[in-house]
Coordinates of C-alpha atoms and ligand atoms in Angstrom, one line a residue:
M1 CA 29.6 9.0 -27.4
T2 CA 32.4 11.1 -26.2
P3 CA 32.9 11.4 -23.0
S4 CA 32.1 15.1 -21.7
L5 CA 34.4 16.7 -18.9
N6 CA 31.9 15.8 -16.4
D7 CA 32.4 12.2 -17.2
A8 CA 36.2 12.4 -17.7
A9 CA 37.9 11.4 -14.8
V10 CA 38.3 11.3 -11.0
V11 CA 40.7 12.2 -8.7
E12 CA 41.7 10.7 -5.4
I13 CA 39.3 10.6 -2.7
S14 CA 41.9 11.9 0.3
D15 CA 42.8 14.6 -2.4
A16 CA 38.9 15.7 -3.3
L17 CA 38.4 15.7 0.9
A18 CA 41.5 17.8 1.4
Q19 CA 39.8 20.6 -0.8
Y20 CA 36.1 20.0 -0.8
D21 CA 33.4 19.3 1.8
P22 CA 30.6 16.9 0.7
V23 CA 27.3 17.8 1.4
M24 CA 24.6 14.9 0.8
G25 CA 20.7 14.5 0.8
L26 CA 19.2 10.9 0.7
E27 CA 16.0 10.4 -0.7
V28 CA 14.8 6.7 -0.1
H29 CA 11.7 4.9 -1.8
V30 CA 10.3 2.2 0.1
E31 CA 7.6 -0.2 -1.7
L32 CA 5.1 -0.8 1.5
N33 CA 3.9 -4.7 1.6
T34 CA 0.1 -4.4 1.5
K35 CA -2.0 -6.8 -0.3
S36 CA -3.5 -4.5 -2.5
K37 CA -2.5 -1.2 -4.5
M38 CA -2.0 2.7 -2.8
F39 CA -5.5 3.4 -5.0
C40 CA -7.3 0.4 -6.4
G41 CA -8.1 -3.2 -5.4
C42 CA -5.2 -4.7 -8.1
P43 CA -2.8 -7.5 -5.7
T44 CA 1.0 -6.3 -5.0
E45 CA 2.7 -9.9 -5.8
F46 CA 6.3 -9.9 -6.5
G47 CA 7.1 -11.8 -9.8
A48 CA 3.4 -12.3 -11.5
P49 CA 3.2 -12.2 -14.9
P50 CA 3.1 -9.1 -16.7
N51 CA 0.2 -7.2 -17.0
S52 CA -2.0 -9.4 -14.8
Q53 CA -2.2 -7.4 -12.1
T54 CA -4.3 -4.1 -13.4
C55 CA -7.4 -2.6 -13.7
P56 CA -8.9 0.4 -15.0
V57 CA -8.1 2.8 -11.7
C58 CA -4.3 1.8 -11.8
L59 CA -4.1 1.9 -15.8
G60 CA -5.6 5.2 -15.7
L61 CA -8.6 4.7 -17.6
P62 CA -11.6 7.4 -18.2
G63 CA -13.8 7.6 -15.3
A64 CA -11.9 5.5 -13.0
L65 CA -12.0 6.7 -9.5
P66 CA -9.0 6.3 -6.9
V67 CA -9.5 4.9 -3.4
V68 CA -7.0 5.8 -1.2
N69 CA -5.5 2.3 0.9
R70 CA -5.9 2.6 4.5
R71 CA -3.4 0.3 5.3
G72 CA -1.0 2.5 3.4
V73 CA -1.9 5.5 5.5
E74 CA -1.1 3.8 8.6
S75 CA 2.1 2.3 7.2
A76 CA 3.0 5.6 6.4
I77 CA 2.4 7.2 9.8
K78 CA 4.0 4.3 11.4
I79 CA 7.1 5.5 9.4
G80 CA 6.6 9.1 10.4
L81 CA 6.5 7.9 14.1
A82 CA 9.7 6.0 14.2
L83 CA 11.5 8.9 12.4
N84 CA 10.5 11.2 14.8
C85 CA 8.6 13.3 12.5
E86 CA 5.4 15.0 13.1
I87 CA 2.3 13.9 11.8
A88 CA 0.3 16.0 9.6
E89 CA -3.7 16.3 10.9
W90 CA -5.0 17.3 7.6
C91 CA -3.1 16.7 4.3
R92 CA -3.6 15.9 0.6
F93 CA -2.7 14.2 -2.4
A94 CA -0.9 15.7 -5.1
R95 CA -0.9 15.1 -8.9
K96 CA 3.0 15.7 -10.5
N97 CA 2.3 15.9 -13.9
Y98 CA 5.1 14.5 -16.4
F99 CA 5.2 12.3 -19.2
Y100 CA 6.7 8.9 -18.9
P101 CA 5.7 5.7 -20.9
D102 CA 5.6 3.5 -17.6
M103 CA 3.3 5.9 -15.8
P104 CA -0.4 5.1 -17.4
K105 CA -2.0 8.0 -16.0
N106 CA 0.6 10.5 -17.3
F107 CA 0.8 12.0 -13.8
Q108 CA 2.0 10.6 -10.9
T109 CA -0.4 10.8 -7.2
S110 CA 2.3 12.1 -4.7
Q111 CA 2.0 14.3 -2.5
Y112 CA 3.5 18.0 -2.7
D113 CA 3.3 20.6 0.0
E114 CA 1.1 18.4 2.2
P115 CA 3.4 15.6 3.7
I116 CA 1.8 13.1 6.0
A117 CA 4.9 13.4 8.0
F118 CA 7.6 15.8 8.1
N119 CA 10.3 17.3 10.7
G120 CA 11.9 14.3 11.7
W121 CA 15.2 13.1 12.9
T122 CA 16.7 9.8 13.0
E123 CA 20.6 8.7 14.3
V124 CA 23.2 6.1 13.1
V125 CA 26.6 5.1 14.0
V126 CA 29.6 5.1 12.1
D127 CA 32.8 4.2 13.9
G128 CA 31.5 4.2 17.3
E129 CA 30.0 8.3 16.2
T130 CA 26.8 8.7 16.4
Y131 CA 25.6 11.2 13.4
R132 CA 22.1 12.5 13.6
I133 CA 20.6 12.7 10.2
E134 CA 17.4 15.3 10.1
I135 CA 14.2 13.8 8.1
E136 CA 12.5 16.9 5.6
R137 CA 9.6 14.6 5.3
A138 CA 8.1 11.1 4.2
H139 CA 5.2 11.2 2.2
M140 CA 2.9 9.0 0.4
E141 CA 3.1 8.0 -3.6
E142 CA 2.8 5.2 -6.0
D143 CA 5.3 3.6 -8.0
T144 CA 5.5 3.4 -11.6
G145 CA 5.4 0.3 -14.0
K146 CA 8.5 -1.1 -15.3
S147 CA 9.7 -0.6 -19.0
T148 CA 12.1 -3.5 -20.3
H149 CA 14.2 -2.3 -23.6
I150 CA 15.3 -5.0 -26.0
G151 CA 18.0 -5.4 -28.4
G152 CA 20.2 -2.8 -26.5
A153 CA 23.3 -4.5 -25.5
T154 CA 23.4 -3.5 -21.7
G155 CA 19.0 -3.5 -21.4
R156 CA 19.1 0.1 -21.4
I157 CA 17.2 2.2 -24.1
H158 CA 20.2 3.5 -25.8
G159 CA 20.4 0.8 -28.8
A160 CA 17.1 -0.6 -28.1
S161 CA 14.9 -1.9 -31.0
H162 CA 11.8 -1.6 -29.0
S163 CA 10.6 -1.6 -25.2
L164 CA 8.1 -3.6 -23.0
V165 CA 6.2 -2.2 -20.4
D166 CA 4.6 -3.9 -17.1
Y167 CA 1.8 -2.2 -15.4
N168 CA 1.6 -4.7 -12.7
R169 CA 4.0 -2.4 -10.5
A170 CA 1.8 0.8 -11.5
G171 CA 0.1 2.4 -8.2
I172 CA 1.7 0.0 -5.4
P173 CA 2.4 2.2 -2.4
L174 CA 5.8 3.9 -2.2
I175 CA 6.9 6.3 0.9
E176 CA 9.5 8.4 -0.3
I177 CA 11.6 9.5 2.8
V178 CA 13.7 12.6 2.2
T179 CA 16.6 13.9 4.6
K180 CA 17.5 17.4 4.9
T181 CA 21.2 18.5 4.1
I182 CA 23.8 16.0 5.8
E183 CA 27.2 17.5 6.3
V184 CA 29.5 15.2 8.4
P185 CA 32.9 15.1 8.3
G186 CA 34.1 14.3 4.7
D187 CA 36.0 11.0 5.2
K188 CA 32.5 9.8 6.8
A189 CA 30.6 10.7 4.5
A190 CA 29.8 7.9 2.3
A191 CA 29.7 5.9 5.6
V192 CA 27.1 7.6 6.8
A193 CA 24.9 7.2 4.1
R194 CA 25.2 3.8 3.4
A195 CA 24.7 3.4 7.5
Y196 CA 21.4 5.5 6.9
V197 CA 20.1 3.5 4.5
S198 CA 20.9 0.2 6.3
M199 CA 19.5 1.4 10.0
L200 CA 16.6 2.4 7.7
R201 CA 16.1 -0.8 6.3
D202 CA 16.3 -2.2 9.8
L203 CA 14.0 0.0 10.9
L204 CA 11.1 -0.4 8.2
F205 CA 11.5 -3.8 8.6
A206 CA 10.9 -3.8 12.3
L207 CA 7.6 -2.0 11.6
G208 CA 6.6 -4.8 9.2
V209 CA 5.6 -2.4 6.5
S210 CA 8.2 -3.4 3.9
D211 CA 9.9 -6.4 2.3
V212 CA 12.9 -4.2 2.0
R213 CA 14.5 -6.3 -0.5
M214 CA 16.9 -3.6 -2.2
D215 CA 17.6 -6.4 -4.9
Q216 CA 13.6 -6.7 -5.8
G217 CA 13.8 -2.6 -5.5
S218 CA 11.9 -2.6 -2.8
L219 CA 14.0 -0.4 -1.2
R220 CA 15.9 2.6 -3.5
C221 CA 18.1 5.5 -2.9
D222 CA 18.7 8.2 -4.7
A223 CA 22.0 10.4 -3.6
N224 CA 22.1 14.0 -4.0
V225 CA 26.2 15.1 -3.3
S226 CA 28.0 18.4 -3.7
L227 CA 30.8 19.7 -3.2
K228 CA 32.1 23.0 -1.4
P229 CA 35.3 24.2 -1.0
R230 CA 36.6 23.5 2.5
G231 CA 35.4 26.2 5.0
S232 CA 32.9 27.6 2.5
S233 CA 29.5 28.1 3.1
T234 CA 28.2 28.4 -0.3
L235 CA 26.7 25.2 -1.6
G236 CA 27.5 23.8 -4.5
T237 CA 26.1 22.1 -7.7
R238 CA 24.5 18.5 -7.0
T239 CA 23.9 15.6 -8.6
E240 CA 21.4 13.0 -8.0
T241 CA 22.4 9.1 -8.3
K242 CA 19.0 7.4 -9.1
N243 CA 18.0 4.2 -7.7
V244 CA 21.2 2.6 -5.9
N245 CA 20.2 -0.6 -4.9
S246 CA 22.8 -1.9 -2.5
F247 CA 24.2 -0.8 0.7
R248 CA 27.9 -1.2 -0.7
S249 CA 26.9 0.6 -3.8
V250 CA 25.2 3.6 -1.9
E251 CA 28.6 4.2 -0.3
R252 CA 30.5 3.3 -3.7
A253 CA 28.3 5.8 -5.4
V254 CA 28.9 8.6 -2.9
T255 CA 32.5 8.3 -3.1
Y256 CA 32.5 8.3 -6.9
E257 CA 30.6 11.3 -7.3
I258 CA 32.8 13.0 -4.6
T259 CA 36.0 12.2 -6.6
R260 CA 34.4 13.1 -9.9
Q261 CA 32.8 16.2 -9.0
A262 CA 36.3 17.5 -7.1
A263 CA 38.0 16.1 -10.7
V264 CA 35.5 18.7 -12.7
L265 CA 36.2 21.5 -10.5
N266 CA 39.5 21.3 -10.6
S267 CA 40.3 21.3 -14.2
G268 CA 38.1 24.3 -14.1
G269 CA 34.9 23.2 -15.0
K270 CA 31.0 23.2 -13.6
V271 CA 29.5 20.3 -12.3
L272 CA 25.8 19.9 -14.1
Q273 CA 22.8 19.5 -12.1
E274 CA 21.6 16.7 -13.2
T275 CA 20.4 13.1 -12.6
R276 CA 23.2 9.9 -12.9
H277 CA 22.9 6.7 -13.5
W278 CA 24.6 4.4 -11.1
H279 CA 26.7 1.3 -12.5
E280 CA 27.2 -1.5 -10.2
D281 CA 29.8 -3.3 -12.3
T282 CA 32.0 -0.4 -13.1
G283 CA 31.6 1.5 -10.3
I284 CA 31.1 4.5 -11.6
T285 CA 28.0 6.8 -12.2
T286 CA 26.9 8.4 -15.9
S287 CA 25.2 11.5 -17.0
G288 CA 21.5 11.0 -16.7
R289 CA 19.4 14.0 -17.7
E290 CA 19.8 17.7 -16.8
K291 CA 17.6 18.3 -13.8
S292 CA 16.7 22.2 -13.1
D293 CA 15.1 23.1 -9.8
A294 CA 12.8 24.8 -11.8
D295 CA 11.7 21.6 -13.5
D296 CA 7.4 21.8 -13.6
Y297 CA 5.4 19.4 -12.5
R298 CA 2.3 21.6 -12.5
Y299 CA 1.5 20.0 -8.9
F300 CA -2.2 20.4 -8.2
P301 CA -4.2 18.8 -5.1
E302 CA -5.7 15.3 -6.5
P303 CA -9.3 16.2 -7.4
D304 CA -10.4 12.7 -7.1
L305 CA -9.0 11.8 -3.4
V306 CA -10.3 13.1 -0.1
P307 CA -8.2 15.0 2.0
V308 CA -6.3 12.3 4.7
A309 CA -6.9 13.3 8.0
P310 CA -5.7 10.9 10.6
S311 CA -7.3 11.2 14.1
R312 CA -4.9 11.9 17.0
E313 CA -6.1 8.6 18.7
W314 CA -5.2 6.7 15.5
V315 CA -2.2 8.1 15.4
E316 CA -1.3 7.6 19.2
E317 CA -2.6 3.7 18.7
L318 CA 0.1 3.3 15.9
R319 CA 2.5 5.2 18.4
A320 CA 1.7 2.4 21.0
T321 CA 2.7 -0.6 18.4
L322 CA 6.0 1.1 17.2
P323 CA 8.8 -1.6 18.2
E324 CA 11.7 -0.6 20.4
A325 CA 14.2 2.4 18.5
P326 CA 17.2 0.5 17.0
P327 CA 19.6 1.9 19.1
V328 CA 17.7 0.7 22.1
R329 CA 17.3 -2.5 20.4
R330 CA 21.2 -3.0 19.7
A331 CA 21.9 -2.2 23.2
R332 CA 19.5 -4.8 24.6
L333 CA 21.1 -7.5 22.0
Q334 CA 24.4 -6.7 22.9
K335 CA 23.8 -7.1 26.9
E336 CA 21.8 -10.5 25.7
W337 CA 24.7 -11.6 23.2
G338 CA 27.1 -10.6 25.7
F339 CA 29.1 -9.0 22.8
T340 CA 32.0 -6.1 23.7
D341 CA 31.2 -2.8 22.6
L342 CA 34.3 -3.7 19.8
E343 CA 32.4 -6.9 18.6
M344 CA 28.9 -5.3 18.6
R345 CA 30.5 -2.3 16.2
D346 CA 31.9 -5.0 13.7
V347 CA 28.5 -6.6 13.6
I348 CA 26.9 -3.5 12.9
N349 CA 29.3 -2.4 10.7
G350 CA 29.1 -5.8 8.5
N351 CA 25.5 -5.4 8.1
A352 CA 25.3 -8.7 10.2
L353 CA 22.5 -7.7 13.1
E354 CA 19.5 -9.3 11.3
P355 CA 21.0 -12.3 10.1
I356 CA 22.4 -12.7 13.5
V357 CA 19.1 -12.2 15.4
A358 CA 17.7 -14.8 12.8
T359 CA 20.1 -17.3 13.3
V360 CA 20.2 -16.5 16.9
E361 CA 16.5 -17.3 16.9
L362 CA 16.8 -20.8 15.3
G363 CA 19.0 -21.7 18.3
V364 CA 22.3 -21.0 17.4
P365 CA 24.5 -19.4 20.1
A366 CA 25.3 -15.8 19.7
A367 CA 29.1 -15.9 19.6
A368 CA 28.3 -18.8 16.7
A369 CA 26.2 -17.0 14.7
K370 CA 28.3 -14.2 14.8
K371 CA 31.9 -16.2 13.8
W372 CA 29.8 -17.7 10.7
W373 CA 28.3 -14.4 9.6
L374 CA 31.2 -12.1 10.1
G375 CA 33.5 -14.7 8.8
E376 CA 32.9 -17.0 6.0
L377 CA 29.6 -15.1 4.9
A378 CA 31.3 -11.7 5.2
R379 CA 34.4 -12.7 3.2
A380 CA 32.4 -14.0 0.3
A381 CA 30.1 -11.2 0.7
N382 CA 33.1 -8.7 0.0
E383 CA 34.9 -11.2 -2.8
S384 CA 31.7 -10.9 -4.7
G385 CA 30.6 -7.6 -3.6
Q386 CA 27.2 -8.3 -2.6
D387 CA 25.3 -7.3 0.1
L388 CA 25.1 -10.7 3.4
D389 CA 21.4 -11.3 2.7
A390 CA 21.7 -11.4 -0.9
L391 CA 24.3 -14.6 -0.9
G392 CA 21.5 -17.3 -0.9
V393 CA 23.1 -18.6 2.4
G394 CA 21.0 -17.7 5.2
P395 CA 19.8 -18.2 9.1
A396 CA 18.7 -22.0 8.1
E397 CA 21.5 -22.9 6.8
V398 CA 24.0 -21.5 8.9
A399 CA 21.7 -22.9 11.8
E400 CA 22.2 -26.6 10.1
V401 CA 25.8 -26.2 9.9
Q402 CA 26.5 -25.5 13.6
K403 CA 24.0 -28.0 14.7
L404 CA 26.3 -30.2 12.8
V405 CA 29.1 -29.0 14.6
D406 CA 27.5 -29.5 17.8
E407 CA 26.7 -32.8 17.3
G408 CA 30.3 -33.2 16.5
S409 CA 29.6 -34.6 12.9
L410 CA 31.9 -31.2 11.6
N411 CA 34.6 -29.4 13.4
D412 CA 35.3 -25.7 11.9
K413 CA 37.6 -26.5 9.6
L414 CA 35.1 -28.7 7.9
A415 CA 32.2 -26.2 8.9
R416 CA 33.8 -23.5 6.4
Q417 CA 34.2 -26.2 3.8
V418 CA 30.6 -26.9 4.0
F419 CA 29.7 -23.0 3.5
E420 CA 31.8 -22.5 0.8
G421 CA 30.0 -25.5 -0.8
L422 CA 26.8 -23.7 0.2
L423 CA 27.9 -20.4 -1.7
A424 CA 28.8 -22.1 -4.6
G425 CA 25.0 -24.0 -5.1
E426 CA 26.6 -27.2 -4.4
G427 CA 23.1 -28.3 -2.4
T428 CA 22.0 -28.7 1.4
P429 CA 24.7 -29.0 4.0
A430 CA 24.0 -32.8 3.9
E431 CA 24.4 -33.2 0.2
I432 CA 27.7 -31.1 0.5
I433 CA 28.9 -33.4 3.3
E434 CA 28.1 -36.4 1.1
K435 CA 29.9 -35.3 -1.9
R436 CA 33.0 -33.9 -0.6
G437 CA 33.1 -36.5 1.9
L438 CA 33.8 -34.2 5.0
A439 CA 32.4 -35.8 7.8
L440 CA 34.2 -36.1 10.5
V441 CA 35.3 -39.3 11.8
S442 CA 33.8 -40.7 14.9
D443 CA 35.2 -44.2 14.8
D444 CA 37.3 -44.4 17.7
S445 CA 39.5 -47.1 16.4
A446 CA 40.4 -45.1 13.1
L447 CA 41.3 -42.8 15.7
L448 CA 43.3 -44.9 18.2
D449 CA 45.1 -46.6 15.0
A450 CA 46.3 -42.7 14.0
I451 CA 47.3 -42.1 17.5
D452 CA 49.6 -45.0 17.5
R453 CA 51.3 -43.6 14.5
A454 CA 51.7 -40.3 15.7
I455 CA 53.5 -42.4 18.7
A456 CA 55.5 -44.1 16.9
A457 CA 56.2 -41.2 14.4
N458 CA 57.7 -38.9 17.6
P459 CA 59.4 -41.0 20.1
D460 CA 60.8 -37.5 21.4
V461 CA 57.5 -36.0 22.0
V462 CA 56.8 -39.0 23.9
E463 CA 59.9 -38.9 25.9
K464 CA 59.2 -35.1 27.2
V465 CA 55.5 -36.1 28.1
N466 CA 56.4 -39.0 30.0
S467 CA 59.4 -36.2 31.7
G468 CA 56.8 -34.8 33.3
K469 CA 56.0 -31.7 30.1
P470 CA 52.4 -33.1 29.5
A471 CA 51.9 -29.4 27.2
A472 CA 54.2 -31.2 24.6
A473 CA 51.5 -33.9 24.2
G474 CA 50.1 -30.8 21.7
A475 CA 52.3 -31.6 18.8
L476 CA 50.9 -35.3 18.7
I477 CA 47.5 -33.8 18.5
G478 CA 48.6 -32.1 16.0
A479 CA 50.1 -34.9 14.0
V480 CA 47.1 -37.0 14.7
M481 CA 44.8 -34.0 13.1
K482 CA 47.0 -33.9 9.9
D483 CA 47.4 -37.9 9.6
M484 CA 43.4 -37.2 9.6
R485 CA 43.0 -34.7 7.3
G486 CA 41.4 -32.6 9.5
Q487 CA 38.4 -34.5 9.7
A488 CA 38.9 -35.2 13.2
D489 CA 37.0 -33.8 16.6
A490 CA 40.3 -32.0 18.3
A491 CA 39.0 -32.6 21.5
K492 CA 38.3 -35.9 20.9
V493 CA 41.4 -36.9 19.9
R494 CA 43.1 -35.0 23.1
Q495 CA 41.0 -36.9 24.8
L496 CA 42.0 -40.7 23.9
L497 CA 45.5 -39.4 23.4
N498 CA 45.6 -38.4 27.2
E499 CA 44.3 -41.7 27.9
K500 CA 46.7 -43.2 26.1
L501 CA 49.8 -41.4 27.6
G502 CA 48.3 -41.4 31.1
I503 CA 47.7 -37.8 31.6
Ligands
ZN1 ZN1 -5.3 -1.5 -10.2

């Protein structure tokens, strides 16, 4: 395929932002964690054998009649309330008609002009600044099935010999949360997009309505991006990058689209209104299908479902169950943990809040939890381009390693090597310590031998200590630690050394 002008080039992000202001709109789909599907009783477990969780309703067989999942509606209302939305007193489902092989009914049951929740707002914090995001709507719909294309090089339909379809996901309840246009300073746009999706993840997790696993597709983001010349009020043509599935990718995809669209405009071209695919490996987007505002989905009210009319009493009952709002919770945790503003900002920016909460709940002091999550683990996540919660090392492992540090079996340096082993999949902390020979030497006689060697090798230092400069003993501790290859508890060495030198 010859790349079109629309795929040809990018400009530097700073150059793009010097000339254009980005405008974004974010659509987030969240799969609810209901036990059954939105309109039938089929189970919703992830990873079941293909087509084992289907029935006449979610397969769209003639004569099958859907019934609304009450828990699905309840979750939708909770999400709406948490996003400060108004909750409709009466709303209907609508059929969105289009043909897609993984949608067995040939229409998606969704909501159109009568969403259950609308006119809300929320806030995100980036670099200490708070940005308000207006929420257009949150509506209920159902997920589609999943196609697997066989024979193509990249698993895409292009070049495939045939495709397989799994309808287990068809009919799983989804809430689509749509923002109004987001206009923030250009150099913050991508970070605000990331912070928004990250904040939504935390919020939805706190609400208990979804398992919000971006890696399993239960939280997915479509990012609409357009550019307008700086100072202009005329909106540019937007593209919609579909199904971006990590926080980091949201930030990268928005940045990429800004630089690509700027290149198109600078070379005299026109940005095409289209959907685009995000490529995690190469960090670019490529053209999907053209999309016009006039796409005719022939929406009409779903005749097989009764309208949803949540009573005000029910809505207020649900409002009373909402967990504390994320900013309030953050302030409370900061106080409980004794973190400075700067430390808390690092935690939020590093998406480490939830891992630290979970680690502290396992009995680890907050400072230690922060040290590991923002140190070794953040570095590993960064290097491998993953989100922290996709590393395969969780709060339980962090708590286990910290327990060994507290017991004196490991020091920080050795603990870091245990994390290295955990990240490399070498087994449990105990197995890694065994395999790599990482345990601290707690045997006093081995330490005393090393101390004797250090004293013998450094008579000048001993001389200084004896002449009334006890601080000089630090050099001896260093020598002992080196002798022990770091596998000694420095505090213990200091204590034994001080006893020996009589200080
Ligand atoms: Zn079903």
